[in-house]
Short mmCIF file of C-alpha atoms in Angstrom, two decimals:
data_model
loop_
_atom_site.label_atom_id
_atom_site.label_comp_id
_atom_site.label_asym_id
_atom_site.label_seq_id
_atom_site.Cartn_x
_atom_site.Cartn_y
_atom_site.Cartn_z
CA UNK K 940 -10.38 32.52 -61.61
CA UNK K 941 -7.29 34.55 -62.82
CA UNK K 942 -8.36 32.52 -66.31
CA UNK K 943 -11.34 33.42 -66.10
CA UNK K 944 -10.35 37.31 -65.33
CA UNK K 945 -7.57 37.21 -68.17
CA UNK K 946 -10.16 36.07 -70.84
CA UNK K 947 -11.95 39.01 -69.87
CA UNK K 948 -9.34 41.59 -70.39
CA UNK K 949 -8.24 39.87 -73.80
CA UNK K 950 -11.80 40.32 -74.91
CA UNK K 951 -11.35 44.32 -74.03
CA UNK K 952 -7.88 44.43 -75.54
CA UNK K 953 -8.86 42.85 -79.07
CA UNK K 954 -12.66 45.06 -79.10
CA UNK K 955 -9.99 48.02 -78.94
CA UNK K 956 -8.19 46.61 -81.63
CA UNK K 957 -10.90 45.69 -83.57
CA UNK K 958 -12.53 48.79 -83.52
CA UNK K 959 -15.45 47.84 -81.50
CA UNK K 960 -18.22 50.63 -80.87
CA UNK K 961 -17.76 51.28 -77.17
CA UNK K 962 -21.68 50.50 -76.04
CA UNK K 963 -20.51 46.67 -77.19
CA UNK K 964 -17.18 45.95 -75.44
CA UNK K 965 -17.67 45.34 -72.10
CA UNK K 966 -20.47 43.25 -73.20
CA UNK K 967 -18.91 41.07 -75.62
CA UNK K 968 -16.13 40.45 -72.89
CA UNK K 969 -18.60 39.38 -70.62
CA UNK K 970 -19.79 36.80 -72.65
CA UNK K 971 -16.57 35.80 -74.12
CA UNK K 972 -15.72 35.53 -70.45
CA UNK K 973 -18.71 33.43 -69.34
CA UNK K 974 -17.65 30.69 -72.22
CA UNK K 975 -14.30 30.67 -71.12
CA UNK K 976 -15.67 30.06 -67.82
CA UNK K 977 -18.49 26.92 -69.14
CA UNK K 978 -15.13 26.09 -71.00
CA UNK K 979 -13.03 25.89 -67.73
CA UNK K 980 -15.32 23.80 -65.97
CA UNK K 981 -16.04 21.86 -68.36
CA UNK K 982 -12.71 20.48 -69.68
CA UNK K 983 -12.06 18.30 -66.83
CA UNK K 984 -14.90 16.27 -67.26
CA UNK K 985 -15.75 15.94 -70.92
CA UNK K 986 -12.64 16.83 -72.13
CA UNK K 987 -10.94 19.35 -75.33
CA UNK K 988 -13.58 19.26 -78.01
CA UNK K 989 -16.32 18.82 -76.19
CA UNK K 990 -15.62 21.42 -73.78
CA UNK K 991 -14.75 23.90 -76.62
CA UNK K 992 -17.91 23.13 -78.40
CA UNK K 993 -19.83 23.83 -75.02
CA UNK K 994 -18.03 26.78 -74.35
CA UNK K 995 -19.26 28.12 -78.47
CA UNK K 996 -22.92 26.99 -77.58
CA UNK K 997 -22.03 29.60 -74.39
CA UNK K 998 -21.14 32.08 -76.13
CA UNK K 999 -23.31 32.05 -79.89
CA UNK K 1000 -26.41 32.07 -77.07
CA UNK K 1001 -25.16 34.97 -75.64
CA UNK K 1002 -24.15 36.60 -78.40
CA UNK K 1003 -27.66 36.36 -80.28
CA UNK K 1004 -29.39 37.51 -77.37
CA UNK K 1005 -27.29 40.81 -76.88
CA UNK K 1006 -27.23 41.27 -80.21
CA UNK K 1007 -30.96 41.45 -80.22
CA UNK K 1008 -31.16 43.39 -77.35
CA UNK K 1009 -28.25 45.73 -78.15
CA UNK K 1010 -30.05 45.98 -81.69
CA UNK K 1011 -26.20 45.46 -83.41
CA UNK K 1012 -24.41 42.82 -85.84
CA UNK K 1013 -23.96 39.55 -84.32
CA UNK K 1014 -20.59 39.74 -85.85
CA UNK K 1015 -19.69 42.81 -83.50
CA UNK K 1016 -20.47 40.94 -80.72
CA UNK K 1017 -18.66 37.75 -82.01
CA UNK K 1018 -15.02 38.67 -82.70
CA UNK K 1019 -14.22 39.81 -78.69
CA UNK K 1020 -16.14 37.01 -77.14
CA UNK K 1021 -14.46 34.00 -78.98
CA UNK K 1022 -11.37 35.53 -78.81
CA UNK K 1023 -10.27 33.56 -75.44
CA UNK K 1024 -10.66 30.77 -77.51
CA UNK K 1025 -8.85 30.88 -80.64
CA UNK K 1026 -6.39 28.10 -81.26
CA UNK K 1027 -3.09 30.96 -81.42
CA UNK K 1028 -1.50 28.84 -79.03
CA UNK K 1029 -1.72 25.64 -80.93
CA UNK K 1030 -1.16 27.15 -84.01
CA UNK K 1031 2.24 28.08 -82.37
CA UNK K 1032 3.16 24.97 -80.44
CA UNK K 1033 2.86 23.64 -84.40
CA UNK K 1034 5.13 26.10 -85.84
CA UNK K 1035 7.67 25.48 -82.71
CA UNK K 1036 7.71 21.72 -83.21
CA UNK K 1037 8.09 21.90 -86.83
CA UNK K 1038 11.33 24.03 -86.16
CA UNK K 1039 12.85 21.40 -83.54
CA UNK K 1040 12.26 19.09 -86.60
CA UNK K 1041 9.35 17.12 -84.51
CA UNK K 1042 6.47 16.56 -87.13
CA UNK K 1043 4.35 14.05 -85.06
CA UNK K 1044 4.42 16.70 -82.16
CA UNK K 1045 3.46 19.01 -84.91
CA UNK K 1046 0.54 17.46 -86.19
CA UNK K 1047 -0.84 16.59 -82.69
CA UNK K 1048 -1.17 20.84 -82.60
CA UNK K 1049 -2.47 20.93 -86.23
CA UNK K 1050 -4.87 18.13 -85.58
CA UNK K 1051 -5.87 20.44 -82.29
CA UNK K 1052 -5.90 24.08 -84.18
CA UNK K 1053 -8.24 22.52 -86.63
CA UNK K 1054 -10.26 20.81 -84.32
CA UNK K 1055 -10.42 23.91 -82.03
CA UNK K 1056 -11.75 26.40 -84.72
CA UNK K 1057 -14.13 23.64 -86.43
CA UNK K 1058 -15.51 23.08 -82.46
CA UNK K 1059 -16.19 27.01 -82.38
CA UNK K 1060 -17.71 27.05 -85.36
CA UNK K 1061 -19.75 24.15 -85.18
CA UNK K 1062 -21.12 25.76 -81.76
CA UNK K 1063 -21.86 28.73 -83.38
CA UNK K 1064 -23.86 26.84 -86.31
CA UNK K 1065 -25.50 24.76 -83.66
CA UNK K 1066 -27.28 27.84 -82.31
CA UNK K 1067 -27.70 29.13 -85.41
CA UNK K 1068 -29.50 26.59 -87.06
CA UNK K 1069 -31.82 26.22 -83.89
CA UNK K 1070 -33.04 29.80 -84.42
CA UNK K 1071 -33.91 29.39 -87.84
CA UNK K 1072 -35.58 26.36 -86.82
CA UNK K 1073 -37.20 27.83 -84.32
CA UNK K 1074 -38.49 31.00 -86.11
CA UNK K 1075 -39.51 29.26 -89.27
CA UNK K 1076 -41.98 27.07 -86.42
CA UNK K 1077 -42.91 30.54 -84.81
CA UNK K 1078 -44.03 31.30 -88.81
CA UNK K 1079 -45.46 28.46 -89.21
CA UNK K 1080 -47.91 28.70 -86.00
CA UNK K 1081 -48.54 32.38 -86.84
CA UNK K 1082 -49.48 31.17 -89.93
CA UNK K 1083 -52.51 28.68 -88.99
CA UNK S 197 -18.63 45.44 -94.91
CA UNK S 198 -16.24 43.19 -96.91
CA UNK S 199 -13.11 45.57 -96.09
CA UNK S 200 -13.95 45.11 -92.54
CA UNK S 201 -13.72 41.32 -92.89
CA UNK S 202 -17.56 40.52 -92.08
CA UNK S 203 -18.57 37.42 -93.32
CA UNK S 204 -19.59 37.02 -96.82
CA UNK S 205 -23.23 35.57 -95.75
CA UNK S 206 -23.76 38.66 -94.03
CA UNK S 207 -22.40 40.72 -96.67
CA UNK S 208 -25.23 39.18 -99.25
CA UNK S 209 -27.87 39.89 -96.46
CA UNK S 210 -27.34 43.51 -96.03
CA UNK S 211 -27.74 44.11 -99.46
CA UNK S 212 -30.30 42.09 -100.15
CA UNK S 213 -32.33 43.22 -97.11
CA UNK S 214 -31.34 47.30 -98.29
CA UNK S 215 -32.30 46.56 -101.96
CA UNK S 216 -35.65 44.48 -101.16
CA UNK S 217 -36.74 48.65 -99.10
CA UNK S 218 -36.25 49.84 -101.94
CA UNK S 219 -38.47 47.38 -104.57
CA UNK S 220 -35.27 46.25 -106.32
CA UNK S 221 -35.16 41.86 -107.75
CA UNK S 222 -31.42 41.20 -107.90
CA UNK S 223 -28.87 38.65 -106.56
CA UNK S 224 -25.39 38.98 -105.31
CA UNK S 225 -22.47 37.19 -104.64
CA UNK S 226 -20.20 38.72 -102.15
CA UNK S 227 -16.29 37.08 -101.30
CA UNK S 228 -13.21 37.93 -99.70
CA UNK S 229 -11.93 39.60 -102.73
CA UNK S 230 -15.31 41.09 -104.53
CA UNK S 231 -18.84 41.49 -104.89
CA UNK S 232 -20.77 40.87 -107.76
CA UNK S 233 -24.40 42.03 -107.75
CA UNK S 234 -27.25 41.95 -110.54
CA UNK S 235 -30.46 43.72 -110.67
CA UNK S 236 -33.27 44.39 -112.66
CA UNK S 237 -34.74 48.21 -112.74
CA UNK S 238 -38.25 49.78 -113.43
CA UNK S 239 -38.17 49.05 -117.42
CA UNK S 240 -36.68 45.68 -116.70
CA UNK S 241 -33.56 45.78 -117.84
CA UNK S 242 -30.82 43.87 -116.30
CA UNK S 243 -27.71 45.35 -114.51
CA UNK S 244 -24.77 44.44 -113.35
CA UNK S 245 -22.27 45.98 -111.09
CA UNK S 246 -18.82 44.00 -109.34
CA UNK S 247 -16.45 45.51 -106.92
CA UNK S 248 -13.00 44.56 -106.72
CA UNK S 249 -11.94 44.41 -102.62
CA UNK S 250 -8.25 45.37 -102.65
CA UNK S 251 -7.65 45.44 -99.16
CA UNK S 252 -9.11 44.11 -96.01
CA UNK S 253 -8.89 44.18 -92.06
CA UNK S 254 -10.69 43.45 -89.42
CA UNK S 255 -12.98 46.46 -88.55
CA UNK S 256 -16.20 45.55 -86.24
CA UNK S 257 -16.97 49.53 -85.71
CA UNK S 258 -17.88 49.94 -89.52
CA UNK S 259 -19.95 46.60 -89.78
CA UNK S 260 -21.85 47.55 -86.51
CA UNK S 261 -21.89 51.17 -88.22
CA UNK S 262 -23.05 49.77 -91.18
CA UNK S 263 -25.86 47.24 -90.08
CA UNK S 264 -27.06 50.13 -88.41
CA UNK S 265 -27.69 52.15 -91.20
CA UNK S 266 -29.11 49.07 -93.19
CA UNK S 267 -31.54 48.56 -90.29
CA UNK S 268 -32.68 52.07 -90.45
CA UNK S 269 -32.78 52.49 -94.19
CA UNK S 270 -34.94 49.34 -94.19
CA UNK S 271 -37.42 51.00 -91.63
CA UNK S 272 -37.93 54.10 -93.23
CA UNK S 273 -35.54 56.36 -90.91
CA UNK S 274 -33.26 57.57 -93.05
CA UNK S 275 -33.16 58.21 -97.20
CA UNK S 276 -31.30 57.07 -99.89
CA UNK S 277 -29.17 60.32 -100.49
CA UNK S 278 -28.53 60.24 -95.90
CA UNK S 279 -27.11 56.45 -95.87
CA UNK S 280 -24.82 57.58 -99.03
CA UNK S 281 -23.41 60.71 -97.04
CA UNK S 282 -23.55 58.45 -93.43
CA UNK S 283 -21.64 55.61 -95.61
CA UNK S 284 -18.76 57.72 -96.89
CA UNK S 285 -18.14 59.55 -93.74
CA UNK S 286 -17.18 56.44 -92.19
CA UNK S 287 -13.58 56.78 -93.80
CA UNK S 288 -13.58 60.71 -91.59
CA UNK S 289 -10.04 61.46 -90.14
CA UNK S 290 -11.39 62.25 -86.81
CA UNK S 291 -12.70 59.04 -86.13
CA UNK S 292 -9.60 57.16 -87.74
CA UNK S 293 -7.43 59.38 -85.16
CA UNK S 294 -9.28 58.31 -82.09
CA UNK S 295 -9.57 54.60 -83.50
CA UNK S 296 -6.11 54.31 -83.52
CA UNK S 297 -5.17 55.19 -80.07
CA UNK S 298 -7.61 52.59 -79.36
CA UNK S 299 -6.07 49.93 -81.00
CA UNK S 300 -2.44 50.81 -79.85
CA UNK S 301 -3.93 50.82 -76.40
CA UNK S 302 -5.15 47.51 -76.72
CA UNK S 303 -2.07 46.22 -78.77
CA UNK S 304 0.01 47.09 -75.81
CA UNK S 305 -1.99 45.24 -72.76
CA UNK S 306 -3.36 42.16 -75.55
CA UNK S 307 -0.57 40.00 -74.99
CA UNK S 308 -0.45 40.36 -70.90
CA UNK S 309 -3.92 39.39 -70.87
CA UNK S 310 -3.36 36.15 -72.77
CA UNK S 311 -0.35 35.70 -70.05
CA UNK S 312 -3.61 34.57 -67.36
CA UNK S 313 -5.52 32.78 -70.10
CA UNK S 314 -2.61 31.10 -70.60
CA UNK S 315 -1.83 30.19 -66.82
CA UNK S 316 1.30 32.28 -66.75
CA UNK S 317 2.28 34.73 -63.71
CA UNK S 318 2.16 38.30 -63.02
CA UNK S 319 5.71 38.59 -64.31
CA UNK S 320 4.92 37.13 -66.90
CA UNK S 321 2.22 39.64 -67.62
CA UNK S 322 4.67 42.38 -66.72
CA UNK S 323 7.55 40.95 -69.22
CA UNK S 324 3.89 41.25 -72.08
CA UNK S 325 3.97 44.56 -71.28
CA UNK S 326 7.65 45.09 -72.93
CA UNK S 327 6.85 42.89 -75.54
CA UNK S 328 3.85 44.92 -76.41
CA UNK S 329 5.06 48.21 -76.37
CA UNK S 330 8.10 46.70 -78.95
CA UNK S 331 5.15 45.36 -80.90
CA UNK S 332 2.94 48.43 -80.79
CA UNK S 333 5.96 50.29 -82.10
CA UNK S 334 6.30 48.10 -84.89
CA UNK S 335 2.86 47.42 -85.89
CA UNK S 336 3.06 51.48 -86.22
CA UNK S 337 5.86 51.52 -88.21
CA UNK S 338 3.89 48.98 -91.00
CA UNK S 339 0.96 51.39 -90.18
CA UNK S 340 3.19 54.85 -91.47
CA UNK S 341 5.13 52.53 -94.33
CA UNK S 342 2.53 50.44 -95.45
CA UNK S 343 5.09 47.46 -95.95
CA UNK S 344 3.95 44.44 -96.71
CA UNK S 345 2.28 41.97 -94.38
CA UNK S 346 3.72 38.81 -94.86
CA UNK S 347 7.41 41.22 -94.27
CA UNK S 348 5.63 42.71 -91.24
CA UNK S 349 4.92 39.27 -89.53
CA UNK S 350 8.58 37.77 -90.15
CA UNK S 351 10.33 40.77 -88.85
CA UNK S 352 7.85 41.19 -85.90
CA UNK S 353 7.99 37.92 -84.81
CA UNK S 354 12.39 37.84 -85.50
CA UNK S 355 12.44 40.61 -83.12
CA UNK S 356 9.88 39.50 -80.27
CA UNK S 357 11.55 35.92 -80.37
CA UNK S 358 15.59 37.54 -79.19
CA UNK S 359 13.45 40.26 -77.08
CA UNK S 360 12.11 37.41 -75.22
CA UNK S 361 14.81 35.12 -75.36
CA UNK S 362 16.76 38.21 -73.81
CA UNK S 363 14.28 39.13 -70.99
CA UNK S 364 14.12 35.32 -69.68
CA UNK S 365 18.08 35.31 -69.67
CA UNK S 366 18.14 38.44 -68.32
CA UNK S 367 15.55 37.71 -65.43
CA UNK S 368 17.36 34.28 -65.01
CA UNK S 369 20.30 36.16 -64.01
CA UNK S 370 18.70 38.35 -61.37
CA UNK S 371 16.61 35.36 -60.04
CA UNK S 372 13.10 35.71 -61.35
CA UNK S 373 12.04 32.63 -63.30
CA UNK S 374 9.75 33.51 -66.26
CA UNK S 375 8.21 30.86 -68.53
CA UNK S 376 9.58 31.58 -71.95
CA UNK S 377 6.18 29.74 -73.90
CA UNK S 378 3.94 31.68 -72.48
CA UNK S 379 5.37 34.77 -72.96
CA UNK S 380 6.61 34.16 -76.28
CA UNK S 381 2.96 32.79 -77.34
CA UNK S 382 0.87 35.57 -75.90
CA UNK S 383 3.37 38.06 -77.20
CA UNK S 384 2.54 36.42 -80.69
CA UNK S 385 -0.85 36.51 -80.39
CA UNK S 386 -1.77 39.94 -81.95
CA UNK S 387 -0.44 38.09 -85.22
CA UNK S 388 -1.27 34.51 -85.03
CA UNK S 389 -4.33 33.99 -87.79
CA UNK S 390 -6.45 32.43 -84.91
CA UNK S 391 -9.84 34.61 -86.09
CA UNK S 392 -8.84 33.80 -89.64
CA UNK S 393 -8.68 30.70 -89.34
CA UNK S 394 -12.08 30.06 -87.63
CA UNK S 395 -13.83 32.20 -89.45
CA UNK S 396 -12.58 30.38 -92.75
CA UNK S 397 -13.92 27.27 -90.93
CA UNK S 398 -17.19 29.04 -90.37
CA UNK S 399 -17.51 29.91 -93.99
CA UNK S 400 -16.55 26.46 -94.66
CA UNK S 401 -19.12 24.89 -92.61
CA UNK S 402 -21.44 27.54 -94.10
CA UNK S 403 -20.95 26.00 -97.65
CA UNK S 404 -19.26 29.47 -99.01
CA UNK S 405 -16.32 27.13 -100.02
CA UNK S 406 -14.44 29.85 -102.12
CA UNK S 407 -14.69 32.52 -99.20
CA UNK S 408 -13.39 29.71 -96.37
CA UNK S 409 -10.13 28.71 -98.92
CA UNK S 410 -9.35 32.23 -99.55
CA UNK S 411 -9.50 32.97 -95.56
CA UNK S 412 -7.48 29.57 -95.01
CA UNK S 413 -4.67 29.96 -97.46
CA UNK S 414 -4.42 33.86 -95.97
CA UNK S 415 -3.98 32.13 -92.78
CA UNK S 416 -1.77 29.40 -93.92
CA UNK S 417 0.18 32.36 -95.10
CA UNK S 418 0.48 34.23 -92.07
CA UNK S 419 1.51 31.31 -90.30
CA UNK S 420 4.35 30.54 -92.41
CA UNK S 421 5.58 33.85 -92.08
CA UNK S 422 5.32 33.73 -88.28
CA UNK S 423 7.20 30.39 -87.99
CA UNK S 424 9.95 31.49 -90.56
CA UNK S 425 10.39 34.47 -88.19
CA UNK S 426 10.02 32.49 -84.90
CA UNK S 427 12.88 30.26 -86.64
CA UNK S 428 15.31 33.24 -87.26
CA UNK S 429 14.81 34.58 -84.04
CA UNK S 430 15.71 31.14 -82.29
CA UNK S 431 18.77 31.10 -84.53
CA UNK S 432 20.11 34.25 -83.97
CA UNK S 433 19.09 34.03 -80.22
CA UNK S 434 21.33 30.61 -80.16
CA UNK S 435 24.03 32.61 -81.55
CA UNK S 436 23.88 35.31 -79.58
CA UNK S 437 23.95 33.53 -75.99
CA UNK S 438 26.70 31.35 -78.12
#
């Protein structure tokens, strides 16, 4: 839970340091915390990757749908909700265990920072490419 | 929009979308470092128009801003000569005044709240708290200066690596056990190219190949700078406890 409630607050922190408009913070750190959350829960079972790519499906659906209902960038909405799950700690448990001169160590948390952020993004994508799939049949009904 | 770090795809759109309102055939290419766009005007002639992008951070107020005035431009709302005025006043002091105390706000309590995400303790948090105001302080300083990142980075993370070296040694001595990783990472955190990085594999994944290498190798960058500071701060740390 205290995860769950720290994911939240980093979401606030970063919208204030990213400059987002007020109406979209508390927002965007709800649904950056709801991922974290589907992330959480997730882990045990299906493990890292999967769980990280679950947790991006999470939060690109939320994201769209605010975004639409907000009437703002999905962008804006974006940067504070995935936020929780940015590989920062890997990249640093890299940098550390290149510095104790431990390179297989360090490219376990290479292979994971890469993996991480390609999991994200691959979520994000996912949900993308469903919409356009999705509106281009909604076209293509309207259109017959 | 590119200052501000939005993605390039979304870049492309925006203009595209504002220049379709207004009858205009053209193309652009928009990347981390400039935009290139071509048109074609009422007696057909061909133009075209690149912008160099000198400098960029991440700023989601002015692409929120700015995909609102695209939105409404496209509808009708607003004319021509209005977006120009709404665009410029984006860079007001007012706004940049009240922006900042935002982000040193959220510079100060960032790293505490990565303590929890992390799975470290309220004194943990509490020890972020230090960190972050030390970090605040000198994210300020590059602010006034303007020194260079990659310097920024090394001597931020130098001095965040003794300070918490120092506080776990410190609350060693007095009995309160803090976990040194955790601090140490979330207190890094305002630095570490985590967004970069993803969003370099998003632009990747999104086949803008030259945007996603330019993001990565800024990144890469960043990182190296980090760990070369992380490194001297372990070293002198060493030194100091002898």
């Amino acid at each position: 839970m205290m995860g769950i409630i720290g994911a939240f607050f980093t979401s606030i922190c970063y919208g204030l340091v990213l400059r987002v408009p007020p109406s979209c913070r508390i927002t965007a750190a709800a649904n950056g915390a709801l991922a974290w959350a589907i992330y959480l829960y997730t882990a045990p079972a299906c493990g890292l990757y999967i769980a990280t790519y679950l947790g991006g499906i999470a939060m690109a659906v939320g994201m769209h749908c605010l975004a639409r209902i907000q009437k703002t960038a999905a962008t804006v909405l974006l940067l504070p909700s995935f936020i929780p799950f940015v590989p920062g700690g890997d990249i640093y448990r890299c940098l550390y265990a290149l510095l104790q001169d431990q390179p297989s160590l360090a490219m376990h948390s290479l292979s994971n920072t890469i993996a991480i952020a390609g999991m994200i993004a691959l979520g994000k994508i996912s949900v993308e490419g469903c919409i356009q799939l999705w509106v281009h049949q909604h076209k293509q009904m309207k259109g017959r | 929009m590119s200052e501000a770090n939005g993605e390039a795809k979304r870049v492309e759109e925006t203009m595209l979308y504002m220049m379709k309102a207004f009858h205009f055939e053209g193309a652009v290419i928009a990347r981390c470092a400039d935009i290139t766009l071509t048109w074609v005007d009422d007696q057909h002639q061909e133009h075209v128009r690149m912008a160099r992008i000198q400098k960029h951070s991440y700023h989601v107020g002015h692409i929120a801003a700015i995909n609102d005035i695209s939105r409404r431009l496209v509808e009708g709302k607003v004319t021509c000569e209005e977006a120009y005025v709404f665009l410029t006043g984006l860079r007001n002091e007012e706004s940049r005044k009240q922006a900042l105390w935002q982000q040193r706000i959220g510079l100060l309590f960032l790293g505490s709240a990565f303590v929890f995400v992390f799975g470290g303790q309220v004194f943990d948090a509490l020890a972020c708290v230090l960190t972050g105001m030390v970090y605040t302080g000198l994210w300020e300083l590059q602010r006034r200066f303007g020194s260079k990142d990659i310097f920024h980075f090394l001597c931020a993370s130098t001095i965040l690596c003794i300070l918490v070296q120092a506080l776990v040694s410190l609350a060693h001595h007095y009995g309160v056990s803090l976990h040194q990783d955790v601090i140490l990472t979330s207190s890094l955190m305002p630095m570490v190219p985590g967004i970069g990085l993803t969003y370099a594999t998003m632009d990747i994944l999104n086949h803008d190949f030259l945007s996603g290498q330019t993001r990565l190798m800024e990144a890469l960058i960043q990182a190296l700078s980090i760990a070369a500071g992380i490194g001297f701060g372990f070293s002198l740390g060493g030194v100091w406890s002898g």
